[in-house]
Coordinates of C-alpha atoms and ligand atoms in Angstrom, one line a residue:
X1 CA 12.2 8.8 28.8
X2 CA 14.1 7.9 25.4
X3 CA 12.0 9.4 22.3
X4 CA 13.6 7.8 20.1
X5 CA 13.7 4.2 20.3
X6 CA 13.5 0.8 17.5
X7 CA 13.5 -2.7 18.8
X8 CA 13.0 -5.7 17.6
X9 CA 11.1 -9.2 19.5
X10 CA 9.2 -12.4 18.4
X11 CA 6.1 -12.1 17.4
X12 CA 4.4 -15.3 16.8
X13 CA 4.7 -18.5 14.6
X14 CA 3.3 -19.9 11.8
X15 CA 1.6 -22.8 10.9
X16 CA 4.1 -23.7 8.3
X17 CA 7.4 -23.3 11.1
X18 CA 8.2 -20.0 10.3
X19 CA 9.2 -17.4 13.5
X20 CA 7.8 -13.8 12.6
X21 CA 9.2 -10.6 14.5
X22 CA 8.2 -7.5 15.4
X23 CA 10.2 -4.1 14.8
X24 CA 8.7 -1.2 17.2
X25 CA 10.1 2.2 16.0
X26 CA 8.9 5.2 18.5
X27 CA 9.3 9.2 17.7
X28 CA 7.7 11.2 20.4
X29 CA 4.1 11.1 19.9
X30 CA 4.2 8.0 17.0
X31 CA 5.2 4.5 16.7
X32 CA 5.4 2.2 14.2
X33 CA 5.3 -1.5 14.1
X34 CA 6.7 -3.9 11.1
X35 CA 6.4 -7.7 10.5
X36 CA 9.5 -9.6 9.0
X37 CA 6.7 -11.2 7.5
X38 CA 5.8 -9.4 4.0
X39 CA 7.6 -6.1 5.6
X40 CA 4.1 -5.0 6.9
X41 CA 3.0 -2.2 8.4
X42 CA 1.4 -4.1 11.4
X43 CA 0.7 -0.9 13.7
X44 CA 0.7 2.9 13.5
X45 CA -0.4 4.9 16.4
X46 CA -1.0 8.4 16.0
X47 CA -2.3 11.3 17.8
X48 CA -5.5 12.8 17.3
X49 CA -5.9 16.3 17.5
X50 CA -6.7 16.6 21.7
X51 CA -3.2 14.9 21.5
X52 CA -5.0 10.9 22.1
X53 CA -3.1 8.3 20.6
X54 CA -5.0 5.3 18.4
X55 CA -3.8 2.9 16.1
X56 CA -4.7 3.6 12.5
X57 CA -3.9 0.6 10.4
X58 CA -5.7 -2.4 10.1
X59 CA -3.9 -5.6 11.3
X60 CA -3.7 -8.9 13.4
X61 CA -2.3 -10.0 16.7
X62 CA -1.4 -13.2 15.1
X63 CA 0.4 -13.7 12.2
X64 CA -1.1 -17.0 11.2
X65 CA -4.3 -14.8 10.2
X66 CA -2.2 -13.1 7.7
X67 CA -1.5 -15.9 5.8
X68 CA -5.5 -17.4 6.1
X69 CA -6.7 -14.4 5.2
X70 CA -5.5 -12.6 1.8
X71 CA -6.3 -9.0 2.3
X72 CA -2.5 -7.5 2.5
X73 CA -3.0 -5.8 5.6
X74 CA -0.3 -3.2 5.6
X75 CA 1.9 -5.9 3.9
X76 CA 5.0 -4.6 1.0
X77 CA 3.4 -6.1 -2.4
X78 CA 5.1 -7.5 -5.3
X79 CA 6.9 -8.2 -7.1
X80 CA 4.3 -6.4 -9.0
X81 CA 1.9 -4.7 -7.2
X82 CA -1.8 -4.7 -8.3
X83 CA -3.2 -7.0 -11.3
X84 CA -1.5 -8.2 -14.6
X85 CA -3.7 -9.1 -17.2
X86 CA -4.2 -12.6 -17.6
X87 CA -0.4 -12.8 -15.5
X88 CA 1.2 -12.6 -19.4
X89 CA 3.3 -10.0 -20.6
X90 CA 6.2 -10.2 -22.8
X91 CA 9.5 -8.8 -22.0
X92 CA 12.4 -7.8 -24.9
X93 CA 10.2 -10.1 -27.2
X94 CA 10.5 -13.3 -24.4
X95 CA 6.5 -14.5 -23.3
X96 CA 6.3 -14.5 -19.6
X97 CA 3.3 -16.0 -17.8
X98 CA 3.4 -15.2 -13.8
X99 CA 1.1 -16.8 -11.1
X100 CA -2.5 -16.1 -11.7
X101 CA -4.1 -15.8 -8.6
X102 CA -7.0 -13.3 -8.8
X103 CA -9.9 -14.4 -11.7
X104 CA -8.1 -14.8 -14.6
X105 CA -5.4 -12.1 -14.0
X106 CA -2.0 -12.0 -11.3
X107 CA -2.4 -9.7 -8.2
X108 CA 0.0 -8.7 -5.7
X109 CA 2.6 -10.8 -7.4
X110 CA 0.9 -14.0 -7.3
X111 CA -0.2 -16.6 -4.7
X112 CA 3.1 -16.5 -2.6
X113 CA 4.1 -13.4 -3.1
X114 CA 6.0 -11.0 -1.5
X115 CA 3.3 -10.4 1.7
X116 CA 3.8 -14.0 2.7
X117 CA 7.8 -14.4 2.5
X118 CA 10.0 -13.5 5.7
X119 CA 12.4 -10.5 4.8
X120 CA 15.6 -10.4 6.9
X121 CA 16.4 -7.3 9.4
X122 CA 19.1 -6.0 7.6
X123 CA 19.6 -3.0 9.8
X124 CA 18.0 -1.7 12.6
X125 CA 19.2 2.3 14.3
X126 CA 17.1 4.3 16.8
X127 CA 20.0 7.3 16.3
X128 CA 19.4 9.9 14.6
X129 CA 15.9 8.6 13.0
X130 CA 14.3 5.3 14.0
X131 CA 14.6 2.7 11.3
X132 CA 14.6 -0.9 9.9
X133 CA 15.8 -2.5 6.7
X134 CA 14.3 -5.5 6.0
X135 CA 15.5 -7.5 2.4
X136 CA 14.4 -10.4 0.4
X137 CA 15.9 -12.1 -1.9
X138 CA 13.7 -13.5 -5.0
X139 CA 15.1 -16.5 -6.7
X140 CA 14.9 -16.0 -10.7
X141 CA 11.3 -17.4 -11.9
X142 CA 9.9 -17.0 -8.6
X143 CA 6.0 -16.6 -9.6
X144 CA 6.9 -16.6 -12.8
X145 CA 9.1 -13.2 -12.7
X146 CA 12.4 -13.4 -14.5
X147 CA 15.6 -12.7 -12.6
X148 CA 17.0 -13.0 -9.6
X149 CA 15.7 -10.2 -7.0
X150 CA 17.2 -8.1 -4.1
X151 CA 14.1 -6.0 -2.7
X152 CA 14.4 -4.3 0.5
X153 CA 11.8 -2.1 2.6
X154 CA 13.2 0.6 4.7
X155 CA 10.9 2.1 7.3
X156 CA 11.9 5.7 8.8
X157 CA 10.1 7.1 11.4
X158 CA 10.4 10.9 11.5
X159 CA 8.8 13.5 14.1
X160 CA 5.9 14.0 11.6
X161 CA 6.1 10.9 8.9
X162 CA 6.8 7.6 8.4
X163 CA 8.7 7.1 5.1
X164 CA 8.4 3.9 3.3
X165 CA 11.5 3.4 0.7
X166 CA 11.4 0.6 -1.8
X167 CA 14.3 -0.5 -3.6
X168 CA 15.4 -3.0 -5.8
X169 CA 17.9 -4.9 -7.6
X170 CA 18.0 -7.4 -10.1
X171 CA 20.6 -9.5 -12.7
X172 CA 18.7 -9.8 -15.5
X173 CA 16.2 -8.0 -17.8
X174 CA 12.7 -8.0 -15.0
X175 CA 9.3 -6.3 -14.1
X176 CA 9.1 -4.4 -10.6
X177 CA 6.1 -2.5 -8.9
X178 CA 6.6 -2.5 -5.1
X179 CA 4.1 -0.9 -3.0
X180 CA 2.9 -0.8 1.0
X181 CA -1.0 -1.9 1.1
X182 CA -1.9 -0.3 4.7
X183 CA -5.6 -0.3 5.3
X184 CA -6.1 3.4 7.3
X185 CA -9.2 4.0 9.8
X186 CA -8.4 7.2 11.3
X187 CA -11.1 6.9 13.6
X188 CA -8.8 4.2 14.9
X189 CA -8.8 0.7 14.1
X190 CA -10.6 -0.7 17.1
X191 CA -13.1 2.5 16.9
X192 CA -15.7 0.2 14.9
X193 CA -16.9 2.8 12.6
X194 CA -16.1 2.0 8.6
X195 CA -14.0 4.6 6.8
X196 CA -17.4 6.2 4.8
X197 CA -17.1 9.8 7.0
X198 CA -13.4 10.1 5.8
X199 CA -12.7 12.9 4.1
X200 CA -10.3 12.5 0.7
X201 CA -8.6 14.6 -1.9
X202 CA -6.5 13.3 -4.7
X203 CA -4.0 15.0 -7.2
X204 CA -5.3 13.4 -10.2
X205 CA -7.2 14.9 -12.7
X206 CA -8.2 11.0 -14.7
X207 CA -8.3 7.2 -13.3
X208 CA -8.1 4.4 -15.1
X209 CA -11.6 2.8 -15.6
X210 CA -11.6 -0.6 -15.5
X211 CA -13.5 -3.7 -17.2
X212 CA -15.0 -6.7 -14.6
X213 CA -11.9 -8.2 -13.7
X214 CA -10.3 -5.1 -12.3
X215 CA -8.2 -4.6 -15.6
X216 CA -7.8 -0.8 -16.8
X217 CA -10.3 -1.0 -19.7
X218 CA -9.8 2.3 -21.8
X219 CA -7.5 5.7 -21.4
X220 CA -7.6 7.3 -18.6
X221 CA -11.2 9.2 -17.5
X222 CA -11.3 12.8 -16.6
X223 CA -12.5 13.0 -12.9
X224 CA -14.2 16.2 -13.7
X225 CA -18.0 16.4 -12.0
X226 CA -18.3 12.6 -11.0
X227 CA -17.5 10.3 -8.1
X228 CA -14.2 10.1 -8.9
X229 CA -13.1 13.7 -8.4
X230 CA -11.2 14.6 -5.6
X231 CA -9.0 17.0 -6.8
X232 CA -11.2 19.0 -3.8
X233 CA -11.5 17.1 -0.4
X234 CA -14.9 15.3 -0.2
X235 CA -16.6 12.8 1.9
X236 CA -15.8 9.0 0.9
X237 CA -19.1 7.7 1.3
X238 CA -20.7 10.5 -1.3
X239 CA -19.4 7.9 -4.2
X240 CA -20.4 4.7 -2.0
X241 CA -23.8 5.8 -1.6
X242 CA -24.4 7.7 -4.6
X243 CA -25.0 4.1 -7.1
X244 CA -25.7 4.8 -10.3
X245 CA -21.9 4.8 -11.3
X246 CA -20.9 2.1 -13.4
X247 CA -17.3 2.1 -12.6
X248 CA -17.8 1.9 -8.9
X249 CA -20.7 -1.0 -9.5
X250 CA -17.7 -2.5 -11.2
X251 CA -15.3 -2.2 -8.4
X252 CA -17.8 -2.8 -5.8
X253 CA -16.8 0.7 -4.4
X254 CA -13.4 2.5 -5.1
X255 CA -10.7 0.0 -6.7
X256 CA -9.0 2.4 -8.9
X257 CA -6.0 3.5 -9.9
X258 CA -5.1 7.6 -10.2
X259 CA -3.3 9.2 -12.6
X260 CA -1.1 11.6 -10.6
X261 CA -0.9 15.3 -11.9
X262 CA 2.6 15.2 -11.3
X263 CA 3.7 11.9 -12.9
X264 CA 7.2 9.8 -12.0
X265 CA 9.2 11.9 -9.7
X266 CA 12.6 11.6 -8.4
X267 CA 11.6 13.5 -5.1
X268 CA 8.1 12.1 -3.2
X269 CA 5.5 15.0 -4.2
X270 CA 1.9 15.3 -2.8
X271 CA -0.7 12.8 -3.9
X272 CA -3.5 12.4 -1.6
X273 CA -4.8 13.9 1.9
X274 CA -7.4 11.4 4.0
X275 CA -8.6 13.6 7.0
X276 CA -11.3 12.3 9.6
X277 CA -13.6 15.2 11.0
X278 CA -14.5 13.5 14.7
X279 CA -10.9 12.3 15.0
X280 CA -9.0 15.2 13.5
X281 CA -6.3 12.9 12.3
X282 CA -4.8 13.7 8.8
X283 CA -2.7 12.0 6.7
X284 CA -1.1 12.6 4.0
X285 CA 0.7 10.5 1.2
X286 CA 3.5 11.4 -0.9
X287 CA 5.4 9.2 -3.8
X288 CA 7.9 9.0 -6.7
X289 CA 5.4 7.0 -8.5
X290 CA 3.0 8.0 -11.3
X291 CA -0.4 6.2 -10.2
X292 CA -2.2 6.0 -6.7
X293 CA -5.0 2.6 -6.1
X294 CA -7.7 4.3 -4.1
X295 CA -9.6 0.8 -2.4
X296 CA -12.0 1.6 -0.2
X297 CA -11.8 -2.3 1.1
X298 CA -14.2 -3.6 -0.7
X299 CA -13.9 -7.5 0.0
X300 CA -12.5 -7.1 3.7
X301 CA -14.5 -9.8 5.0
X302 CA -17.1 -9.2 7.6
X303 CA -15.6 -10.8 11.4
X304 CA -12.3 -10.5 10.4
X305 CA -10.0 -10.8 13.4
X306 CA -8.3 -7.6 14.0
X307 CA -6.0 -6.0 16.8
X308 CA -6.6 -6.2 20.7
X309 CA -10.1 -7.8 20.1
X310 CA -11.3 -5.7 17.5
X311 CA -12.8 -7.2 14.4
X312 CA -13.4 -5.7 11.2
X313 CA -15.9 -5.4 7.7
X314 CA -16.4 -4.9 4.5
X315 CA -15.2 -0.8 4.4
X316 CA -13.5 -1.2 7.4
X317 CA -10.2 0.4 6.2
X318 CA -9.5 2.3 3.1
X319 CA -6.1 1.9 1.0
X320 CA -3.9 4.7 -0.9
X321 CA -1.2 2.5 -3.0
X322 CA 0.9 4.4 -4.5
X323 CA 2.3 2.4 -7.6
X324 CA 3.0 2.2 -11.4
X325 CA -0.4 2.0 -13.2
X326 CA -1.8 -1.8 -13.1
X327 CA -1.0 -3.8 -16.2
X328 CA 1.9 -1.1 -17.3
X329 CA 3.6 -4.4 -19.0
X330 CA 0.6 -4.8 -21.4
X331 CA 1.0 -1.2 -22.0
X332 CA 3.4 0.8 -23.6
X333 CA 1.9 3.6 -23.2
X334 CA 2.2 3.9 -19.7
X335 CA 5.7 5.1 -17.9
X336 CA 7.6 2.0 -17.9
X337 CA 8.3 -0.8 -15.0
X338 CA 11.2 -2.4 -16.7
X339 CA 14.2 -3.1 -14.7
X340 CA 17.6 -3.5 -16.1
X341 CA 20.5 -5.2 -14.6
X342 CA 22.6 -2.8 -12.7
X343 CA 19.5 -0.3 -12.5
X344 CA 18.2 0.2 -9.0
X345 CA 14.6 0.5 -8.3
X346 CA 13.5 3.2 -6.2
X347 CA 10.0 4.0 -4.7
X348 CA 9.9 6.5 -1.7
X349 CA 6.5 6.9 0.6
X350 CA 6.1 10.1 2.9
X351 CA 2.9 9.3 5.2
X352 CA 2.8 12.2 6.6
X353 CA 0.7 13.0 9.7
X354 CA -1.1 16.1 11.1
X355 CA -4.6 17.2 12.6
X356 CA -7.1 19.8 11.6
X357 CA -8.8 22.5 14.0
X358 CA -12.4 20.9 14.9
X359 CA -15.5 22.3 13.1
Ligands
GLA1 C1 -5.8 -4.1 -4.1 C2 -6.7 -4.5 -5.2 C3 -8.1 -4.9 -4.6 C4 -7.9 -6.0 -3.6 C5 -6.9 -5.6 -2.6 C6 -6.7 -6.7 -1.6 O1 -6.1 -2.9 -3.6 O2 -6.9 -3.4 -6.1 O3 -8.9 -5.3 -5.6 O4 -7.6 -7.1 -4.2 O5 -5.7 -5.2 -3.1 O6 -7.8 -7.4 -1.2

């Protein structure tokens, strides 16, 4: 049998008219499936550490539920990932207002951003790694955004990773911040338990507190002592069921963003390790970028129609998003998301899989 493989069929339609495929990329033990809607992670199946297989990404079966249901399930965001403050920032002295779509402030790059549009398979290989380019094209002012923009999402699947490479082009002076939003259960995504006994560590040593509307309120926070340090692994639900914290009665759980100890890279380095203790499954996830969300899914709707009949709840997934920090546009003192003409943005993911010895 082939190990390597990457091929590409319908999927399903939408109510607006739009045909949405399906990429299936398979190395030995993993696969991974992508949407041409949004570029999303739709399915990522994953040994445990007896060698069983379960997928460990929240998703649907049909992609109309994508669109009904905002939650980003493994979807590529932008063009600016998490929240803008009131969706106004200025660029080289010009006022910009983007789509405001969450409260008073711009999420995920507005109402029809970048989760919802159908990117176009721009190459597709199974030799020597299985992959799949997908591109969109972003008319100047779409959502507000200035310039016109060429994104594209590669997906690699190695022996041992997936890698997730983000890049960008645009012809005038813009904002980017492009990130994948998966939702990880590695209990499995049909296993029915929420993501509370998953273990996680963090290379941050500060978040970014936030004020009611999700906005970073403050300079960062040392994690030292509280909820929010996991510069050692620690159970997920400690924070969740501790209460007292004001930040996480803010964010109704974990909606944060991490400052990573080692800050805007040009090579992916180490910023966070999720391990689950029945399953054995670890991941870990590696970035260029100086700030990692930690959502611990929050507002996942309760009955929310999953994969294979499998339905899903509030804390039924958790994210890792890595990212520039939310609102960077509002604040200079963050590493920059400017993009000049000619410049090419460039995130790279490593999702990096392995197990752990039981207890
Ligand atoms: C991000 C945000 C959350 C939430 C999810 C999508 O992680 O930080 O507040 O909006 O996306 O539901």
């Amino acid at each position: 049998m082939e190990t390597r493989t990457a091929e590409c069929r319908p999927f399903g339609q939408l109510k607006r008219g739009d045909s949405v495929d399906c990429i299936t990329l398979r190395n030995g033990a993993l696969s991974a499936s992508i949407l041409t809607m949004g570029a999303t992670l739709q399915g990522l199946v994953v040994p445990d550490r007896a060698g069983e297989p379960a997928d460990i990404v929240l998703g649907h079966d049909d992609p109309q539920v994508y669109l009904d249901h905002a939650c980003y399930l493994g979807s590529v965001v932008g063009r600016y990932a998490n929240r803008i403050a009131g969706g106004r920032f200025s660029l080289d002295g010009q006022p910009c207002q983007v789509d405001v779509n969450n409260g008073p402030n711009s999420l995920h790059g507005g109402t029809g951003g970048f989760h919802q549009r159908i990117w176009q398979v721009a190459g597709l290989t199974a030799d020597p790694v299985p992959q799949v380019t997908l591109c969109l094209d972003s008319p100047d002012g779409d959502q507000g955004f200035p310039g016109q923009l060429r994104a594209s999402a590669t997906y690699r699947l190695h022996e041992d990773r997936l890698e997730l490479l983000l890049e960008a082009v645009s012809n005038a002076p813009t904002i980017v911040n492009l990130t994948g939003h998966a939702y990880f259960n590695l209990a499995g995504q049909a296993a029915g338990r929420d993501i509370s006994g998953h273990h996680l560590e963090i290379a941050a040593d500060s978040f970014l507190p936030v004020d009611a509307t999700a906005i970073p309120s403050g300079p960062p926070q040392p994690v030292a002592g509280g909820w929010f340090d996991f510069t050692r692994p620690r159970r997920v639900g400690a924070g969740l069921e501790g209460g007292g914290d004001p930040q996480l009665a803010l964010g109704h759980g974990y909606d944060h963003d991490f400052v990573l100890r080692a800050g805007r890279q040009p090579e992916p380095t180490f910023a966070a390790r999720l391990s689950e203790p029945e399953s054995g499954r670890v991941v870990e996830v590696w970035t260029t970028e100086p700030g990692l969300q930690f959502y611990t899914g929050n507002f996942l709707p309760d009955g929310l129609p999953g994969k294979g009949g499998a339905t899903y709840g509030r804390r039924g997934g958790l994210c890792l998003e890595p990212q520039t920090h939310p609102d960077t546009p509002n604040r200079p003192e963050f590493p920059p998301c400017r993009l000049a003409p000619g410049q090419i943005y460039r995130h790279r993911i490593l999702y990096r899989f392995s197990s752990d010895a039981g207890a």
